[in-house]
PDB file of C-alpha atoms in Angstrom:
ATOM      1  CA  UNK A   1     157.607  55.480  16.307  1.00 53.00           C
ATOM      2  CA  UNK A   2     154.156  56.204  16.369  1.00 60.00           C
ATOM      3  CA  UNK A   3     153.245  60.144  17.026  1.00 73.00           C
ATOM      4  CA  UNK A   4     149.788  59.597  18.686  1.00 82.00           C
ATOM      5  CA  UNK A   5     149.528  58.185  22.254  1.00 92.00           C
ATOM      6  CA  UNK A   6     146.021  56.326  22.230  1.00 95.00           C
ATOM      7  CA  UNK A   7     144.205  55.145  25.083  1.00 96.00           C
ATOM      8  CA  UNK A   8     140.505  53.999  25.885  1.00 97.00           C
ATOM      9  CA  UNK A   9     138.115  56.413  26.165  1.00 97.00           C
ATOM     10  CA  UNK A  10     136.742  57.115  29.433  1.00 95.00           C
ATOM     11  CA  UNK A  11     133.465  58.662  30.286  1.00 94.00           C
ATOM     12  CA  UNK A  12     135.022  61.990  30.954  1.00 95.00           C
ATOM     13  CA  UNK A  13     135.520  62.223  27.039  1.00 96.00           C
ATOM     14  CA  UNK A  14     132.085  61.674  25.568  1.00 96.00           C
ATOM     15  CA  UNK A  15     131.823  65.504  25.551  1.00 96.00           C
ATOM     16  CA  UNK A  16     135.034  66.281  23.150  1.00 95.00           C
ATOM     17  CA  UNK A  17     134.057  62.690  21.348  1.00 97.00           C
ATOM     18  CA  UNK A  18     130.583  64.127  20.607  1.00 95.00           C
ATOM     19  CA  UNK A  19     132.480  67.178  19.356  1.00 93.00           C
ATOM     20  CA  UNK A  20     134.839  65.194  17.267  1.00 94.00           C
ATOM     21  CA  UNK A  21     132.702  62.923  15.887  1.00 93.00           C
ATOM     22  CA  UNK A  22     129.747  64.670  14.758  1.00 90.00           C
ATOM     23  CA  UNK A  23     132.682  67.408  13.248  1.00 90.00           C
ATOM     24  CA  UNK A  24     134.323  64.705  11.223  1.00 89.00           C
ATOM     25  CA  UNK A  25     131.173  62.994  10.432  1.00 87.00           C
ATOM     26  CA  UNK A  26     128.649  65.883   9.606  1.00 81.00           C
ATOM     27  CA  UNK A  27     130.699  69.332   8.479  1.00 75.00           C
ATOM     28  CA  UNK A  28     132.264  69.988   5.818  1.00 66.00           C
ATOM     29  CA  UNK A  29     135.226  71.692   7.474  1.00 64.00           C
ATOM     30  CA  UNK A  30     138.626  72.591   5.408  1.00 59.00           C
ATOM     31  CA  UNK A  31     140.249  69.381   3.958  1.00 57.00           C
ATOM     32  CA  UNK A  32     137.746  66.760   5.021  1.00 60.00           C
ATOM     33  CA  UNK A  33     136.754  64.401   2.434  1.00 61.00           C
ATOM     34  CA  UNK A  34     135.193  62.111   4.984  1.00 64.00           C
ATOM     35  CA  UNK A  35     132.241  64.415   5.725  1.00 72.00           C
ATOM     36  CA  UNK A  36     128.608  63.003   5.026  1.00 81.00           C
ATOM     37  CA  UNK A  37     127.538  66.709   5.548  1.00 74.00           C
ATOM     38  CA  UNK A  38     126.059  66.760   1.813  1.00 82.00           C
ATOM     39  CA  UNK A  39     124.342  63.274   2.070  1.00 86.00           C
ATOM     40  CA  UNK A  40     123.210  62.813   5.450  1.00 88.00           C
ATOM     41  CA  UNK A  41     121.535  65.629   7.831  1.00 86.00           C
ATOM     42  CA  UNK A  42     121.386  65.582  12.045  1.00 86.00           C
ATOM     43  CA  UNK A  43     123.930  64.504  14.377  1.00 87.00           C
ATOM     44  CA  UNK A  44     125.910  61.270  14.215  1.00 89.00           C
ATOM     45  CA  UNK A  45     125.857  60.607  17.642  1.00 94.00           C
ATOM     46  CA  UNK A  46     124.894  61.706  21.024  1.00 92.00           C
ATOM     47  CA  UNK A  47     125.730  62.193  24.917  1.00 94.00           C
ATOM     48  CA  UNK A  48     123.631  59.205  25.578  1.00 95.00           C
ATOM     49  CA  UNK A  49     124.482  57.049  22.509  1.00 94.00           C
ATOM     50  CA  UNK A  50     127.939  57.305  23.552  1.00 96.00           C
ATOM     51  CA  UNK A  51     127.277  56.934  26.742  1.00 96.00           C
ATOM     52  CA  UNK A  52     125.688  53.575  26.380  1.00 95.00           C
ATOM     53  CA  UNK A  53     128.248  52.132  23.975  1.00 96.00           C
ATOM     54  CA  UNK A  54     130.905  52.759  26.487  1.00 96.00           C
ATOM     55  CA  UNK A  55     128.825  50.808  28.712  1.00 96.00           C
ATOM     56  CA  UNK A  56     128.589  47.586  26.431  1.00 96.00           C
ATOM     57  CA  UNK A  57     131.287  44.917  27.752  1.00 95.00           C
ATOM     58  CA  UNK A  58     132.257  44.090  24.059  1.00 94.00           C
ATOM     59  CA  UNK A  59     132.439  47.706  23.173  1.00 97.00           C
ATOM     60  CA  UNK A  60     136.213  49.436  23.187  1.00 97.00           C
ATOM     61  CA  UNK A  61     136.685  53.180  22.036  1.00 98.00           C
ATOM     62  CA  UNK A  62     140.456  53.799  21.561  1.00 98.00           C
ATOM     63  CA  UNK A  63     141.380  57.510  20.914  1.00 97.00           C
ATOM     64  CA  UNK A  64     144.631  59.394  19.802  1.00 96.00           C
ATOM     65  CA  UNK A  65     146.327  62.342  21.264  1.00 93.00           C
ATOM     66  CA  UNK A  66     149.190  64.092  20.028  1.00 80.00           C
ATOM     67  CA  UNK A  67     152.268  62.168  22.292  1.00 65.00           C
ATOM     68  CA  UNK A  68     153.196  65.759  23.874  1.00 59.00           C
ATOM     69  CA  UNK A  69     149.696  66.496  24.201  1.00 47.00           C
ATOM     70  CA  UNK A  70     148.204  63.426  26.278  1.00 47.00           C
ATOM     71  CA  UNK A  71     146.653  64.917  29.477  1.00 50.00           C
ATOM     72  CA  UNK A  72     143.080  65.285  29.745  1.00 49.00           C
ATOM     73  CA  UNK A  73     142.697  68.490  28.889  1.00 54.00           C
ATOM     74  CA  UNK A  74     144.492  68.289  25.255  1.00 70.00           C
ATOM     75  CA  UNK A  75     142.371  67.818  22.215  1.00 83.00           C
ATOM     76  CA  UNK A  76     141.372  63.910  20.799  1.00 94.00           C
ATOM     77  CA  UNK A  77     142.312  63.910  17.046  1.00 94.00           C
ATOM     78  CA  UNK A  78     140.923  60.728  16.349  1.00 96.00           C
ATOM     79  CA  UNK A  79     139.238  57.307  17.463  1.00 98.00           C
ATOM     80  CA  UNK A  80     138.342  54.108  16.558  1.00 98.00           C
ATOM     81  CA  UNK A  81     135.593  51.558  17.773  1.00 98.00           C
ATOM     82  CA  UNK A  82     135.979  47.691  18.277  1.00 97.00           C
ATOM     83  CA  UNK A  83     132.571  45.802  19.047  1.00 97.00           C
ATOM     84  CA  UNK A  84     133.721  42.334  19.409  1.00 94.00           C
ATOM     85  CA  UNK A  85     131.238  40.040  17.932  1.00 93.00           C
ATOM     86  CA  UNK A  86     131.236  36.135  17.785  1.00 89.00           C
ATOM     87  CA  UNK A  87     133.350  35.311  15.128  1.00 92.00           C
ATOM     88  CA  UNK A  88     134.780  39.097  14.189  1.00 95.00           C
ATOM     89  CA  UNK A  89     135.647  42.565  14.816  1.00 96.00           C
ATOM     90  CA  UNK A  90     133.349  45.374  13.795  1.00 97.00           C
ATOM     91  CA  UNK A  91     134.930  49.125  13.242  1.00 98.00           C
ATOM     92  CA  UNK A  92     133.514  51.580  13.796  1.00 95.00           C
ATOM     93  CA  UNK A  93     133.199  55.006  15.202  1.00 95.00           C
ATOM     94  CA  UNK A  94     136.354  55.951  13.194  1.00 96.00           C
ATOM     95  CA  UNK A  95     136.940  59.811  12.565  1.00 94.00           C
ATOM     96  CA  UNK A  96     139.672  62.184  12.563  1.00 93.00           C
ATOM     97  CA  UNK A  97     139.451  65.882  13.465  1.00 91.00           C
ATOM     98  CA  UNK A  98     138.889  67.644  10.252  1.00 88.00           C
ATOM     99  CA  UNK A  99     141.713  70.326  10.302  1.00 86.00           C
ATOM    100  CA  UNK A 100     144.105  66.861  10.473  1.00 88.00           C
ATOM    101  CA  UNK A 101     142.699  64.690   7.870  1.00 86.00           C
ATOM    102  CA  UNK A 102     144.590  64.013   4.621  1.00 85.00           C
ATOM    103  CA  UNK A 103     147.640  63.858   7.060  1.00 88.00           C
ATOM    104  CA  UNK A 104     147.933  59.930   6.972  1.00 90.00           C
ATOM    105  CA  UNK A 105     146.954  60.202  10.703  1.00 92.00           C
ATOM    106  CA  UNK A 106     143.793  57.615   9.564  1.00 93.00           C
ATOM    107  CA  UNK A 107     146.263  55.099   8.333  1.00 94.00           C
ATOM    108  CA  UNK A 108     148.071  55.128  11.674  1.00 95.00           C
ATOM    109  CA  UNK A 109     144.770  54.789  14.089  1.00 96.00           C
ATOM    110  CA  UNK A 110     143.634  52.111  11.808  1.00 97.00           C
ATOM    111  CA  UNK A 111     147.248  50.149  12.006  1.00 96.00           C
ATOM    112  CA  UNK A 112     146.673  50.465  15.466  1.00 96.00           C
ATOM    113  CA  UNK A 113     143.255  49.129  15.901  1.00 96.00           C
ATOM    114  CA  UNK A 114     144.018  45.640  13.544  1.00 96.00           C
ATOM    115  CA  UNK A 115     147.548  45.322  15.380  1.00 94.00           C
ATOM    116  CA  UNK A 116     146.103  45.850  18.813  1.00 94.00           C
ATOM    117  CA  UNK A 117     143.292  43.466  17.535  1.00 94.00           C
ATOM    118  CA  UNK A 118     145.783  40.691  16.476  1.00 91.00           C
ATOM    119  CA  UNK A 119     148.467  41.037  19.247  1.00 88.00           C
ATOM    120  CA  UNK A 120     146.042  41.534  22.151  1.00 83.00           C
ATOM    121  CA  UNK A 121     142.470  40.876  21.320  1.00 78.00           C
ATOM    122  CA  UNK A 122     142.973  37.755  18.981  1.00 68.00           C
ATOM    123  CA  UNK A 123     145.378  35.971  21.587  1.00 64.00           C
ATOM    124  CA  UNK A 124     142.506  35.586  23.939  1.00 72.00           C
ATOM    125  CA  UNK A 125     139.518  35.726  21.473  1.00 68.00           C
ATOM    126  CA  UNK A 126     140.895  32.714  18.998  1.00 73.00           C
ATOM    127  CA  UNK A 127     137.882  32.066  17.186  1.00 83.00           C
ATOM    128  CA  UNK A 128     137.482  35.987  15.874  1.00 88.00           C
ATOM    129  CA  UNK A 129     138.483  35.399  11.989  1.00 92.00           C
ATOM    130  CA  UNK A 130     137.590  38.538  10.361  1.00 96.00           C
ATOM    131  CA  UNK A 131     137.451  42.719  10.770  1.00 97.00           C
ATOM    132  CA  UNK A 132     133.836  43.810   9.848  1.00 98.00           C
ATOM    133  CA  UNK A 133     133.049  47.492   8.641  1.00 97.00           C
ATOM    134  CA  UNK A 134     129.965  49.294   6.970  1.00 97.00           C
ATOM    135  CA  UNK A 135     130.328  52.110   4.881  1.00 96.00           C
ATOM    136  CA  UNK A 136     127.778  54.275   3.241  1.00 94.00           C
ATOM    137  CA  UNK A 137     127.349  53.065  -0.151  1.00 95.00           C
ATOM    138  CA  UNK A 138     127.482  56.427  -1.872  1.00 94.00           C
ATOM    139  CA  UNK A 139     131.035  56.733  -0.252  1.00 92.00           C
ATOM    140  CA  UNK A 140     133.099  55.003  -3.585  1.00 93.00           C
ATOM    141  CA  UNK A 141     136.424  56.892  -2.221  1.00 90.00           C
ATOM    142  CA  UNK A 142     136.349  55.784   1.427  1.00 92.00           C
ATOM    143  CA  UNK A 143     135.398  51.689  -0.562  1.00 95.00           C
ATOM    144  CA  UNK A 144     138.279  52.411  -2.450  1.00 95.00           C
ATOM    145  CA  UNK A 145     140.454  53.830   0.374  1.00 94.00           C
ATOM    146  CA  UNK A 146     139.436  50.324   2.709  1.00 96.00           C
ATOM    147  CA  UNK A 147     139.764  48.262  -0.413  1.00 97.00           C
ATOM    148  CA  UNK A 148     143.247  49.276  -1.086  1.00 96.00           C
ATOM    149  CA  UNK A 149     144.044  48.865   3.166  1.00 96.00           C
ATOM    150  CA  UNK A 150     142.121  45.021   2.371  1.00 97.00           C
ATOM    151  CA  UNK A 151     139.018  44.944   3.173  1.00 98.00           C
ATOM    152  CA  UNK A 152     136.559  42.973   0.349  1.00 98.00           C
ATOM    153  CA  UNK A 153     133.163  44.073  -0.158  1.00 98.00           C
ATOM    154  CA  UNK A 154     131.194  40.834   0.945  1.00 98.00           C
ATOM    155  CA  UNK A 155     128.165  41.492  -1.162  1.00 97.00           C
ATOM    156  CA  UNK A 156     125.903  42.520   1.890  1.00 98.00           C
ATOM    157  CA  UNK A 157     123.959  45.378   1.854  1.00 97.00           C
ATOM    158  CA  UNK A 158     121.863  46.907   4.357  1.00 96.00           C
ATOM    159  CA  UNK A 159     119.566  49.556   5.141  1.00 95.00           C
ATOM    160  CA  UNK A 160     120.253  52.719   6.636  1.00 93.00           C
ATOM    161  CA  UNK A 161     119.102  52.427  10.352  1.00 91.00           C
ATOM    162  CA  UNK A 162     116.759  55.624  10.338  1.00 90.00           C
ATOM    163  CA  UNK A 163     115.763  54.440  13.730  1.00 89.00           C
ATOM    164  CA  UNK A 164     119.425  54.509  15.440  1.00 88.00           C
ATOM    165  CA  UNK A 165     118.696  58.673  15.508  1.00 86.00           C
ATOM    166  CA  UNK A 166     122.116  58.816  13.490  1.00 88.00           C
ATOM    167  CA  UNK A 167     121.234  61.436  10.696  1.00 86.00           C
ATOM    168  CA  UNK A 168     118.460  61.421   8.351  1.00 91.00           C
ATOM    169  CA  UNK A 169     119.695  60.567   4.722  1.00 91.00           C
ATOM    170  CA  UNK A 170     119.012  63.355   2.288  1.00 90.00           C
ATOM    171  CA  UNK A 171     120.096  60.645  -1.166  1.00 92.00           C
ATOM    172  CA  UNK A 172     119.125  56.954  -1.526  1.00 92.00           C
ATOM    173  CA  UNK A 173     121.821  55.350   0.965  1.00 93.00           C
ATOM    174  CA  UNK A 174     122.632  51.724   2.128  1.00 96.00           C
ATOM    175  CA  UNK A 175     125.396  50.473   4.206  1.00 96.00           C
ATOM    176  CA  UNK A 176     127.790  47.988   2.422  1.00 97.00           C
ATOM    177  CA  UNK A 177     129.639  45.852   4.398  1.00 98.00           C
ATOM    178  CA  UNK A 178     133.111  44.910   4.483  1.00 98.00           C
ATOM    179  CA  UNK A 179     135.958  42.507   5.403  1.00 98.00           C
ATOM    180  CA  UNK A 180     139.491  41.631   6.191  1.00 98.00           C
ATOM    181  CA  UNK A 181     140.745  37.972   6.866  1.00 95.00           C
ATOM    182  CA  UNK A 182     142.615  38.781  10.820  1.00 92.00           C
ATOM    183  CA  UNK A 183     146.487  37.522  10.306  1.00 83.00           C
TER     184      UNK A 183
END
């Protein structure tokens, strides 16, 4: 049985997910090893960023709570982002807390994500055929970490997207992108 209790995030949350998310994405707290605090400077995302992408109609942000822990005033350990797209599903917006991480708690939110992607999403969405994700291209153990969940690197590369206003890259960096075949 799965610890977490996950649910969509509502617009009540985009303060704690602001918290989260730039915490996971931009310190270097403890036992992190997903931080981009040493390659990328400035805040990951924003009030209104978040704001807006909760707004898009193809847009889902799914978060996890501790299952003892799930009333609104309990802390979000995690979440994940599905854009649905024409033909596939892009994640992102996938963090844990820090002071969880290395806890196999990403494992679990990402089992979550593909299974609620192929028992709910794909039933109604037949022609998606593929996950999508882009990770930073100096980050060889989160490739490795994707590649041994399945995920292929596709051979696409792609700038960084210094106009988003998601951090400012202090090393050469690229986005890489990659896949998984939906079952």
């Amino acid at each position: 049985m799965n610890p977490f209790k996950f649910r969509l995030a509502q617009q009540t949350d985009i303060p704690k997910l602001v918290d989260l998310i730039n915490a996971a994405y931009r310190q270097q707290q403890g036992n992190s090893w997903t931080s981009e605090a040493e390659i990328v400077t400035g805040q990951r995302v924003n009030t209104v960023q978040l704001e807006y992408a909760l707004s898009q109609d193809n847009f889902q942000l799914w978060i996890a709570l501790q299952d003892e822990k799930c009333n609104e005033d309990k802390q979000i350990i995690a979440c994940i982002g599905l854009t649905l797209n024409e033909h596939d599903v892009e994640i992102g917006t996938f963090c844990i807390a820090p002071h969880f991480q290395n806890q196999g708690i990403g494992k679990q939110v990402l089992d979550f994500a593909e299974n609620y992607v192929r028992q709910q999403i794909s039933l109604k969405h037949q022609h998606l055929n593929a996950f999508v994700m882009w990770v930073l291209s100096v980050r060889t153990e989160l490739i490795a970490y994707y590649e041994r969940r399945g995920y292929v690197r596709t051979g696409v590369i792609d700038d960084y997207p210094l106009d988003a206003d998601v951090g400012k890259p202090m090393v050469d960096l690229h986005l890489v992108e990659m896949r998984k075949i939906i079952h």
